[in-house]
CSV table of C-alpha atoms in Angstrom, one decimal:
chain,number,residue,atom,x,y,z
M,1,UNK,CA,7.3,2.0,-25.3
M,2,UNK,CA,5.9,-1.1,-22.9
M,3,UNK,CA,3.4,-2.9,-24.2
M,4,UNK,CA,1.0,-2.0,-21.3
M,5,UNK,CA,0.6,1.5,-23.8
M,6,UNK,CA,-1.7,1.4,-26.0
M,7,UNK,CA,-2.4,4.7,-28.1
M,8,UNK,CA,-6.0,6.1,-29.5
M,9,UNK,CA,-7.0,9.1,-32.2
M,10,UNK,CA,-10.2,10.9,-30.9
M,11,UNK,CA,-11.7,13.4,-32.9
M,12,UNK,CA,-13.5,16.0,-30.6
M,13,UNK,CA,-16.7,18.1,-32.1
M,14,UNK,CA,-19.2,20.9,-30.8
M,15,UNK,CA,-17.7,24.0,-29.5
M,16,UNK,CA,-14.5,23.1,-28.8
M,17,UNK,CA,-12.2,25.4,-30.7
M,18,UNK,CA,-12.2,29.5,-28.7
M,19,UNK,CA,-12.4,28.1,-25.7
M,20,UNK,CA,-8.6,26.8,-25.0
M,21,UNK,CA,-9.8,23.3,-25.5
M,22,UNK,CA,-5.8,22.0,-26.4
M,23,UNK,CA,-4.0,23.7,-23.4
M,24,UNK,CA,-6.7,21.8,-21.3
M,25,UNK,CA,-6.4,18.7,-22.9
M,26,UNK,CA,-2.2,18.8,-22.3
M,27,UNK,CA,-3.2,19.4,-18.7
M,28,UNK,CA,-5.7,16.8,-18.1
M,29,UNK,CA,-3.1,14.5,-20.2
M,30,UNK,CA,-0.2,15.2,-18.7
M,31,UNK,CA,-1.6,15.4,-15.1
M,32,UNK,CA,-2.8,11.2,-16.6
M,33,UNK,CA,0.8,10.4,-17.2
M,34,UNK,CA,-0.3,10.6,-20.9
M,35,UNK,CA,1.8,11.3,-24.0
M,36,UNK,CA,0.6,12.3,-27.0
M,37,UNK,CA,-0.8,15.4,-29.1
M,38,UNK,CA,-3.4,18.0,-29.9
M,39,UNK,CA,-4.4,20.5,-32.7
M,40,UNK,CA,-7.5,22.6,-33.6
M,41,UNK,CA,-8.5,21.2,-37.3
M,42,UNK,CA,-9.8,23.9,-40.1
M,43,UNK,CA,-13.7,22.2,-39.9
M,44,UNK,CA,-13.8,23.8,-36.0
M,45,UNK,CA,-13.3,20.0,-34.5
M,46,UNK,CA,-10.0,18.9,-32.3
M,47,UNK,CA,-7.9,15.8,-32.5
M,48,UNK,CA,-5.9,14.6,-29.9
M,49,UNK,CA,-3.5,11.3,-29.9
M,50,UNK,CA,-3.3,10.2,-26.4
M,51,UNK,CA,-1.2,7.5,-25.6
M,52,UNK,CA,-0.5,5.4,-22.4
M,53,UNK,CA,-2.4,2.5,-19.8
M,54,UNK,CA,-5.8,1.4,-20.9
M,55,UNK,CA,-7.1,3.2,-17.4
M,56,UNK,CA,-5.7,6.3,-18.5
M,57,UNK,CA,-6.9,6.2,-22.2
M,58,UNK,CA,-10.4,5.6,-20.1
M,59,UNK,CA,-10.1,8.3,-18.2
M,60,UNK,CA,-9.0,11.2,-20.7
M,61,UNK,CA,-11.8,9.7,-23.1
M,62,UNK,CA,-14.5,10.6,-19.9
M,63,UNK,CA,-13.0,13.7,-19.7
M,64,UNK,CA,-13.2,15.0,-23.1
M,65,UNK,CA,-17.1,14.9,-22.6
M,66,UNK,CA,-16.9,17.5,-20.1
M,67,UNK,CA,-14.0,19.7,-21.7
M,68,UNK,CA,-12.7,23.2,-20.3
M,69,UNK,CA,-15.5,25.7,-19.6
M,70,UNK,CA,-17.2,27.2,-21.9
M,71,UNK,CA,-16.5,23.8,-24.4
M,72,UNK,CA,-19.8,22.2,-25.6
M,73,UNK,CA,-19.0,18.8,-26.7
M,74,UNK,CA,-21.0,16.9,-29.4
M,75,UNK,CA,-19.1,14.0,-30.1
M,76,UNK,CA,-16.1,11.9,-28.9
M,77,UNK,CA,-15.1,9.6,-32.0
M,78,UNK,CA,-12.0,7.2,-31.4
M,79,UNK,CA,-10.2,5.0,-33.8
M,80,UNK,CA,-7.1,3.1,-32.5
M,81,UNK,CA,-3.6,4.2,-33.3
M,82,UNK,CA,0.2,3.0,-33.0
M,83,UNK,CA,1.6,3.9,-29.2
M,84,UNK,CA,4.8,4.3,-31.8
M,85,UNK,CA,3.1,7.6,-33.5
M,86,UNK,CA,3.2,9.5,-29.8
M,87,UNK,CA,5.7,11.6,-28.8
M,88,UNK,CA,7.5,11.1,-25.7
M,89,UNK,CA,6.1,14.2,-24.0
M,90,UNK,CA,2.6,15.6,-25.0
M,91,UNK,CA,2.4,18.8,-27.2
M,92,UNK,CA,-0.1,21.2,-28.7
M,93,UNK,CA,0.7,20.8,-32.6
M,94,UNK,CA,-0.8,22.9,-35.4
């Protein structure tokens, strides 16, 4: 990876799990040139690595406030990660 990519772990809360909260996340992400992952955790919250250009990051991070309908966001909590933990691609994971 360049070092223009920086990566970030956000942990998504509210009602975001029923409501096909991952599949819109690899949309939004992929259509941001991101890379990265998502999974539904067992406490009801997401988590989502997204990886790629600080605008990008910016971006997805604005987004996941909004969600897919029917999501009801709480709280957007980021802690930086390594661009090196992303995959090449981004995936729904489990």
């Amino acid at each position: 990876m360049t070092d223009d990519r920086k990566a970030t772990l956000v942990h998504i809360s509210g009602r975001v799990q029923g409501v096909s909260f991952r599949i819109w996340t690899k949309a939004q992400a992929q259509g941001l040139g991101l890379t990265g992952w998502v999974r539904n955790e067992y406490d009801g919250t997401v988590t989502a690595l997204i990886s790629g250009p600080d605008a990008a990051i910016g971006e997805m991070l604005r987004q996941f406030w909004n969600g897919p309908i029917g999501a009801s966001v709480s709280s957007v909590m980021t802690e930086p990660a390594s661009p090196d933990e992303a995959p090449s691609d981004f995936r729904i994971t489990h």
